[in-house]
Amino acid sequence: MGRSDGGRDFESLVLPHLDAAYNLARWLMRDPVAAEDVVQEAAVRALTYFASFRGDNARGWFLQIVRNAAYASMKLDRGLRTVPLASGGDADAAAPEPADPADDPEHTLVKTQAHAGLDRLLAGLPVELRETIVLRELQELAYKDIAQITEVPIGTVMSRLWRARRLLAAAAQHEAVP
Amino acid sequence: MTRSHDPGECEMTLLVQAEFDGELDAAQAAALATHRADCPICQAAAESLGRVRQALREQAPYHRAPDSLRARLTAQAAPRRVTLVRTAGWRRAAAAFVAGGAIAASVMLALVPSGAPGLSDQVLAGHLRALEPGHLEDVISTDQHTVKPWFDGKLDFAPPVKDLKADGFPLEGGRLDYLDGRRVAAMVYGRAKHVIDLYAWPDAGADTAPTVLERDGYTLVRWRQDGMALWAVSDVERDQLVDFARRWRAMP
């Protein structure tokens, strides 16, 4: 499997970060099929752009593409609703409704916490808080990497992390009855 | 009782968090420790951060990429390497494309005679994936006048959409798919209870006659026509799929 050119290419840049990419997409889209589509789309974009990639941080670069693809997909979903095809309500029931950023997060949390584990609470966070806490706690990325991927200043990363954690802590406390 | 755990407000809490996340250097951490010794709010904040982290690690799964996705992306990347080697002797007009860069590489793919390794596997994988619930069609249709415009703006080419209803292969819809790292058109045809996927993407080579391949009980027929590479895949009987290809080619 060794590379004869010894250089970077699409496979060595992108494939090692596939788990990270899928995990981010999965938490952003909250649906396994949509997450696969997003990663696939991101890989196509990465294939197109990778010739111009000059940095050292391939993971951050690819995750940023994944995030952009996920946002594009969410935007698309909002515009046109796909025709519901066959299948019962199971799939729908499993995925919480996409949170409107305008929704009050505390309210959303209180609504769902009655029958939700922490994973559900996390899935119910507003997307900008959710992606930040996922990148920090599940991917264990540094602030500067999160700032690059989510395209905000480090200070914003810190305040989003704080808000996300405070919401999760409050909700987890109501839940946890040891 | 629960309220007492609320960390409340202190302007230093973001620093507590930064230390918790390993973002402070030693001097900053020492300064913070001095403050925290006298600040119950920051002490509570540190505890709360730890609890949330532990709860997340126990309850929030890290979703690893499914093997099928990994295999698809690997297959997607692999033929490209072969292609680049082959292009050395390729015709001149095409060689101009190879100027370098990934876009050129993926364009070249389409120019390689369809024997590129892995492509038939990808076509079959795409077909099987589409058969999963809810995945078959992005646009459901009764004729090509619905399907054709649907592809507009979603692809950088106009796929040849034909309805073979009169021949017993009604067009049921269309969707986008990915083969060899590019978007392709997938047209979905019905045959009794079976599904036939027809993939199309631009391919500048000369027209070729259909070739039949078999993979795991599925039949694939590939040919090239009017600047398009075409792959039909289905679990219908081999003869039926060949008949489908024949009729499709003959239709104007």
Coordinates of C-alpha atoms in Angstrom, one line a residue:
Chain A
M1 CA 0.0 0.0 0.0
G2 CA 3.0 2.3 0.1
R3 CA 2.9 5.5 -1.9
S4 CA 5.6 5.6 -4.5
D5 CA 5.5 9.4 -4.7
G6 CA 5.8 9.7 -1.0
G7 CA 3.7 12.8 -1.2
R8 CA 0.3 13.7 0.1
D9 CA -2.7 12.6 -1.8
F10 CA -6.4 12.3 -1.4
E11 CA -6.3 9.0 0.4
S12 CA -3.6 9.8 2.9
L13 CA -5.1 13.2 3.6
V14 CA -8.7 12.2 4.0
L15 CA -9.2 8.6 4.8
P16 CA -7.4 8.6 8.2
H17 CA -10.0 11.2 9.3
L18 CA -13.1 9.3 8.2
D19 CA -14.2 8.4 11.7
A20 CA -13.9 12.0 12.8
A21 CA -15.7 13.2 9.7
Y22 CA -18.5 10.8 10.1
N23 CA -18.9 11.5 13.8
L24 CA -19.2 15.2 13.2
A25 CA -21.6 14.7 10.3
R26 CA -23.7 12.2 12.4
W27 CA -24.1 14.7 15.3
L28 CA -24.8 17.6 12.9
M29 CA -27.4 15.7 10.8
R30 CA -28.7 13.4 13.6
D31 CA -29.3 10.7 11.0
P32 CA -27.0 7.9 9.8
V33 CA -28.1 8.0 6.2
A34 CA -27.8 11.8 5.9
A35 CA -24.5 11.6 7.7
E36 CA -23.1 9.2 5.1
D37 CA -24.4 11.4 2.3
V38 CA -22.7 14.4 3.8
V39 CA -19.4 12.6 4.2
Q40 CA -19.6 11.4 0.7
E41 CA -20.3 14.8 -0.6
A42 CA -17.4 16.2 1.5
A43 CA -15.1 13.6 0.1
V44 CA -16.1 14.7 -3.4
R45 CA -15.4 18.3 -2.5
A46 CA -12.1 17.4 -0.9
L47 CA -11.1 15.5 -4.0
T48 CA -11.7 18.6 -6.0
Y49 CA -9.9 20.9 -3.6
F50 CA -7.1 18.8 -2.3
A51 CA -4.6 19.9 -5.0
S52 CA -4.8 23.4 -3.5
F53 CA -4.5 22.2 0.1
R54 CA -1.2 23.6 1.5
G55 CA -1.6 23.3 5.3
D56 CA -0.5 20.8 7.8
N57 CA -3.8 20.2 9.4
A58 CA -5.6 17.8 7.1
R59 CA -8.1 16.8 9.7
G60 CA -9.2 20.3 10.4
W61 CA -9.3 21.0 6.7
F62 CA -11.5 18.0 6.0
L63 CA -13.7 18.5 9.0
Q64 CA -14.3 22.1 7.8
I65 CA -15.5 20.7 4.4
V66 CA -17.7 18.2 6.2
R67 CA -19.2 20.9 8.3
N68 CA -19.9 23.1 5.2
A69 CA -21.4 20.1 3.4
A70 CA -23.6 19.4 6.4
Y71 CA -24.8 23.0 6.6
A72 CA -25.5 23.0 2.9
S73 CA -27.5 19.9 3.3
M74 CA -29.5 21.2 6.2
K75 CA -30.3 24.4 4.3
L76 CA -31.4 22.3 1.3
D77 CA -33.6 20.2 3.6
R78 CA -35.3 23.2 5.0
G79 CA -36.1 24.5 1.5
L80 CA -37.6 21.4 0.0
R81 CA -39.1 18.6 2.0
T82 CA -38.5 15.2 0.5
V83 CA -41.5 13.2 -0.4
P84 CA -42.0 10.7 2.5
L85 CA -41.4 7.3 1.0
A86 CA -42.9 4.2 2.6
S87 CA -41.6 3.2 6.0
G88 CA -43.4 3.6 9.3
G89 CA -42.9 6.4 11.8
D90 CA -39.9 4.7 13.5
A91 CA -37.3 6.6 11.7
D92 CA -39.1 9.9 12.4
A93 CA -39.6 9.2 16.0
A94 CA -35.9 8.3 16.5
A95 CA -34.7 11.7 15.2
P96 CA -35.7 14.8 17.1
E97 CA -37.0 17.6 14.9
P98 CA -34.2 19.9 13.7
A99 CA -33.9 22.6 16.3
D100 CA -34.8 26.0 15.0
P101 CA -31.9 28.3 16.2
A102 CA -34.6 30.7 17.3
D103 CA -35.9 28.1 19.7
D104 CA -35.1 28.7 23.3
P105 CA -32.6 25.9 24.1
E106 CA -33.6 25.7 27.7
H107 CA -37.2 25.2 26.7
T108 CA -36.2 22.5 24.1
L109 CA -34.2 20.7 26.8
V110 CA -36.9 20.7 29.3
K111 CA -39.3 19.4 26.7
T112 CA -37.2 16.4 25.8
Q113 CA -35.5 15.5 29.0
A114 CA -38.3 13.5 30.4
H115 CA -37.4 10.5 28.3
A116 CA -33.9 11.4 27.0
G117 CA -30.4 10.3 27.9
L118 CA -27.6 12.7 27.6
D119 CA -27.1 11.7 24.0
R120 CA -30.6 13.0 23.2
L121 CA -30.0 16.2 25.1
L122 CA -26.8 16.7 23.1
A123 CA -28.7 16.0 19.9
G124 CA -31.2 18.6 21.0
L125 CA -28.7 21.5 21.5
P126 CA -28.7 24.3 18.9
V127 CA -26.4 23.3 16.1
E128 CA -23.7 25.9 16.9
L129 CA -23.4 24.7 20.5
R130 CA -23.7 21.0 19.4
E131 CA -20.9 21.1 16.9
T132 CA -18.6 22.9 19.4
I133 CA -19.1 20.5 22.2
V134 CA -18.9 17.5 19.9
L135 CA -15.6 18.7 18.5
R136 CA -14.3 19.4 22.0
E137 CA -15.6 16.4 24.1
L138 CA -15.9 13.7 21.5
Q139 CA -13.2 14.6 19.0
E140 CA -11.0 16.2 21.7
L141 CA -9.8 19.0 19.5
A142 CA -8.0 22.1 20.8
Y143 CA -9.8 25.5 20.8
K144 CA -7.9 26.8 17.8
D145 CA -8.8 23.8 15.7
I146 CA -12.5 24.1 16.7
A147 CA -12.3 27.8 15.8
Q148 CA -10.9 27.0 12.4
I149 CA -13.5 24.4 11.6
T150 CA -16.5 26.3 12.8
E151 CA -15.1 29.6 11.4
V152 CA -15.4 31.7 14.5
P153 CA -12.9 33.4 16.9
I154 CA -11.5 31.4 19.8
G155 CA -13.5 33.6 22.2
T156 CA -16.7 32.5 20.6
V157 CA -15.6 28.8 20.9
M158 CA -15.1 29.3 24.6
S159 CA -18.5 31.0 25.2
R160 CA -20.3 28.4 23.1
L161 CA -18.6 25.6 25.0
W162 CA -19.6 27.1 28.2
R163 CA -23.2 27.5 27.2
A164 CA -23.4 24.0 25.9
R165 CA -21.9 22.6 29.1
R166 CA -24.1 24.6 31.3
L167 CA -27.2 23.4 29.5
L168 CA -26.1 19.8 29.6
A169 CA -25.1 20.0 33.2
A170 CA -28.5 21.6 34.2
A171 CA -30.4 19.0 32.2
A172 CA -28.2 16.1 33.4
Q173 CA -28.9 17.1 37.0
H174 CA -32.6 16.9 36.6
E175 CA -32.1 13.5 35.1
A176 CA -29.6 11.9 37.3
V177 CA -31.2 10.2 40.2
P178 CA -28.5 7.9 41.4
Chain B
M1 CA -31.0 20.9 46.2
T2 CA -30.1 20.9 42.5
R3 CA -29.9 24.7 42.5
S4 CA -26.9 24.6 44.8
H5 CA -24.9 23.0 42.0
D6 CA -25.5 25.9 39.7
P7 CA -22.1 27.4 39.1
G8 CA -23.6 30.9 38.9
E9 CA -21.6 33.7 37.5
C10 CA -18.0 34.7 37.9
E11 CA -15.9 36.4 35.2
M12 CA -13.2 33.8 35.7
T13 CA -15.3 30.8 34.8
L14 CA -14.2 30.8 31.2
L15 CA -10.6 30.4 32.4
V16 CA -11.6 27.6 34.7
Q17 CA -13.0 26.0 31.6
A18 CA -9.9 26.7 29.6
E19 CA -7.8 25.1 32.2
F20 CA -10.1 22.1 32.3
D21 CA -9.6 21.8 28.5
G22 CA -5.8 22.0 28.8
E23 CA -5.6 25.4 27.2
L24 CA -3.8 27.3 29.9
D25 CA 0.0 27.5 30.3
A26 CA 1.6 27.0 33.7
A27 CA 1.7 30.7 34.6
Q28 CA -2.0 31.2 33.8
A29 CA -2.9 28.1 35.6
A30 CA -1.1 29.2 38.7
A31 CA -2.8 32.5 38.7
L32 CA -6.2 30.8 38.3
A33 CA -5.5 28.4 41.2
T34 CA -5.0 31.4 43.5
H35 CA -8.3 32.9 42.5
R36 CA -10.1 29.6 42.7
A37 CA -9.1 28.8 46.2
D38 CA -11.3 31.6 47.3
C39 CA -14.1 31.4 44.8
P40 CA -16.9 28.8 45.4
I41 CA -18.4 29.7 42.0
C42 CA -15.3 28.6 40.2
Q43 CA -14.9 25.5 42.4
A44 CA -18.4 24.5 41.5
A45 CA -17.8 25.2 37.8
A46 CA -14.8 22.9 37.8
E47 CA -16.8 20.1 39.3
S48 CA -19.6 20.6 36.9
L49 CA -17.3 20.5 34.0
G50 CA -16.0 17.1 35.1
R51 CA -19.4 15.7 35.6
V52 CA -20.6 16.8 32.2
R53 CA -17.4 15.3 30.6
Q54 CA -17.9 12.0 32.3
A55 CA -21.6 11.8 31.5
L56 CA -20.8 12.6 27.8
R57 CA -18.2 9.9 27.6
E58 CA -20.6 7.4 29.1
Q59 CA -23.7 8.3 27.2
A60 CA -22.9 10.2 24.0
P61 CA -21.5 7.7 21.4
Y62 CA -18.6 8.5 19.1
H63 CA -20.0 7.4 15.8
R64 CA -17.4 5.6 13.7
A65 CA -17.7 5.6 10.0
P66 CA -19.5 2.5 8.7
D67 CA -17.3 0.0 6.9
S68 CA -19.5 0.4 3.8
L69 CA -18.7 4.1 3.6
R70 CA -15.0 3.5 4.1
A71 CA -15.0 0.9 1.4
R72 CA -16.8 3.1 -1.0
L73 CA -14.5 6.0 -0.5
T74 CA -11.5 3.8 -0.7
A75 CA -12.7 2.3 -4.0
Q76 CA -13.5 5.8 -5.1
A77 CA -9.9 6.9 -4.6
A78 CA -8.2 3.7 -5.8
P79 CA -9.0 3.6 -9.5
R80 CA -7.9 7.2 -9.9
R81 CA -4.3 6.1 -9.2
V82 CA -4.5 3.5 -11.9
T83 CA -6.0 6.0 -14.2
L84 CA -3.2 8.5 -13.8
V85 CA -0.7 5.8 -14.7
R86 CA -2.7 4.9 -17.8
T87 CA -3.1 8.3 -19.1
A88 CA 0.6 8.4 -20.2
G89 CA -0.3 6.8 -23.5
W90 CA -3.7 8.4 -23.8
R91 CA -4.7 10.5 -26.7
R92 CA -3.5 14.0 -27.0
A93 CA -6.6 15.9 -26.4
A94 CA -7.2 14.0 -23.2
A95 CA -3.6 14.5 -22.1
A96 CA -4.1 18.2 -22.1
F97 CA -6.5 17.6 -19.3
V98 CA -4.0 15.9 -17.1
A99 CA -2.2 19.2 -16.6
G100 CA -2.4 18.3 -12.9
G101 CA -4.7 18.6 -10.0
A102 CA -7.6 16.5 -8.7
I103 CA -10.2 17.9 -11.0
A104 CA -8.3 16.8 -14.0
A105 CA -7.7 13.5 -12.4
S106 CA -11.4 12.9 -11.9
V107 CA -12.2 14.0 -15.4
M108 CA -9.7 11.5 -16.8
L109 CA -11.5 8.8 -15.0
A110 CA -14.4 9.2 -17.3
L111 CA -12.1 8.9 -20.3
V112 CA -10.6 5.6 -19.3
P113 CA -12.4 2.7 -21.0
S114 CA -14.9 1.5 -18.5
G115 CA -12.8 -1.4 -17.4
A116 CA -11.4 0.7 -14.6
P117 CA -11.0 -1.6 -11.7
G118 CA -13.5 -1.3 -9.0
L119 CA -16.1 0.6 -11.1
S120 CA -18.4 -2.3 -11.5
D121 CA -18.2 -2.9 -7.7
Q122 CA -19.0 0.7 -7.2
V123 CA -22.0 0.6 -9.5
L124 CA -23.3 -2.5 -7.7
A125 CA -22.7 -0.9 -4.3
G126 CA -24.6 2.2 -5.4
H127 CA -27.5 0.0 -6.6
L128 CA -27.7 -2.0 -3.4
R129 CA -27.5 1.1 -1.3
A130 CA -30.3 2.7 -3.3
L131 CA -32.5 -0.3 -2.5
E132 CA -32.4 0.5 1.2
P133 CA -35.7 2.1 2.3
G134 CA -36.3 5.6 1.3
H135 CA -33.2 5.8 -0.9
L136 CA -34.3 4.7 -4.3
E137 CA -35.5 7.9 -5.9
D138 CA -34.9 11.5 -5.1
V139 CA -37.5 12.5 -7.6
I140 CA -40.5 10.3 -8.2
S141 CA -42.0 10.5 -11.6
T142 CA -44.4 9.3 -14.1
D143 CA -42.4 10.3 -17.2
Q144 CA -39.2 11.8 -18.4
H145 CA -40.7 15.3 -18.4
T146 CA -40.5 15.3 -14.6
V147 CA -37.2 13.6 -14.2
K148 CA -35.3 15.5 -16.8
P149 CA -35.8 19.0 -15.4
W150 CA -35.1 17.7 -11.9
F151 CA -31.5 16.9 -12.9
D152 CA -31.0 20.5 -14.2
G153 CA -28.7 22.4 -11.9
K154 CA -27.8 19.3 -9.9
L155 CA -25.3 18.0 -12.5
D156 CA -22.9 19.6 -14.8
F157 CA -24.3 17.6 -17.7
A158 CA -27.7 16.8 -19.0
P159 CA -28.3 13.1 -18.6
P160 CA -30.2 11.2 -21.4
V161 CA -33.6 10.6 -19.7
K162 CA -35.8 8.2 -21.7
D163 CA -39.0 6.4 -20.7
L164 CA -39.3 2.8 -21.9
K165 CA -42.8 2.4 -20.6
A166 CA -44.0 1.1 -24.0
D167 CA -41.3 -1.5 -23.9
G168 CA -42.2 -2.7 -20.4
F169 CA -39.6 -0.7 -18.5
P170 CA -41.4 2.3 -17.0
L171 CA -39.2 5.1 -15.7
E172 CA -39.9 5.4 -12.0
G173 CA -37.7 8.2 -11.0
G174 CA -34.2 9.6 -10.7
R175 CA -31.6 10.4 -8.1
L176 CA -28.0 11.6 -7.8
D177 CA -25.3 9.2 -7.0
Y178 CA -21.5 9.2 -6.7
L179 CA -19.2 7.1 -8.8
D180 CA -15.5 7.6 -9.1
G181 CA -15.6 10.7 -7.1
R182 CA -18.1 12.5 -9.3
R183 CA -21.8 13.1 -9.3
V184 CA -23.6 10.9 -11.8
A185 CA -27.2 10.6 -12.8
A186 CA -29.1 7.5 -11.8
M187 CA -32.4 6.7 -13.5
V188 CA -34.6 4.2 -12.0
Y189 CA -36.7 1.9 -14.1
G190 CA -39.2 -0.8 -13.0
R191 CA -39.6 -4.3 -14.4
A192 CA -42.4 -6.2 -12.7
K193 CA -41.3 -6.0 -9.0
H194 CA -37.6 -5.5 -9.9
V195 CA -35.6 -2.3 -10.1
I196 CA -33.2 -1.4 -12.8
D197 CA -30.7 1.4 -12.1
L198 CA -29.2 3.1 -15.1
Y199 CA -26.2 5.3 -14.3
A200 CA -25.0 7.9 -16.8
W201 CA -22.1 10.3 -16.8
P202 CA -20.2 12.1 -19.6
D203 CA -17.5 10.0 -21.3
A204 CA -15.9 11.4 -24.4
G205 CA -14.9 8.1 -26.0
A206 CA -16.5 6.5 -29.0
D207 CA -19.6 4.5 -28.8
T208 CA -19.2 0.9 -27.6
A209 CA -21.4 -2.2 -27.7
P210 CA -22.9 -3.4 -24.4
T211 CA -20.8 -5.7 -22.3
V212 CA -22.3 -7.9 -19.7
L213 CA -20.8 -8.6 -16.3
E214 CA -22.1 -10.6 -13.4
R215 CA -21.5 -9.9 -9.7
D216 CA -23.0 -11.8 -6.8
G217 CA -26.2 -12.7 -8.6
Y218 CA -26.6 -9.2 -10.1
T219 CA -26.2 -8.4 -13.7
L220 CA -24.4 -5.3 -15.0
V221 CA -24.5 -4.1 -18.6
R222 CA -22.2 -1.2 -19.6
W223 CA -21.9 0.6 -22.9
R224 CA -21.0 4.0 -24.2
Q225 CA -23.3 6.1 -26.4
D226 CA -23.4 9.7 -27.6
G227 CA -20.7 10.8 -25.2
M228 CA -22.1 9.1 -22.1
A229 CA -21.0 6.2 -20.2
L230 CA -24.0 4.0 -19.2
W231 CA -24.2 1.3 -16.7
A232 CA -27.4 -0.7 -16.1
V233 CA -27.6 -2.9 -13.0
S234 CA -30.3 -5.0 -11.6
D235 CA -31.3 -8.4 -10.2
V236 CA -33.6 -9.1 -13.1
E237 CA -32.7 -12.0 -15.4
R238 CA -29.7 -11.4 -17.5
D239 CA -31.6 -11.6 -20.7
Q240 CA -34.0 -9.0 -19.6
L241 CA -31.4 -6.5 -18.7
V242 CA -29.7 -7.1 -22.0
D243 CA -33.0 -6.5 -23.6
F244 CA -33.4 -3.3 -21.6
A245 CA -30.0 -2.1 -22.8
R246 CA -30.8 -2.9 -26.4
R247 CA -34.2 -1.1 -26.3
W248 CA -32.7 1.9 -24.5
R249 CA -29.9 2.3 -27.0
A250 CA -32.3 2.0 -29.9
M251 CA -34.7 4.7 -28.6
P252 CA -33.9 8.1 -30.0

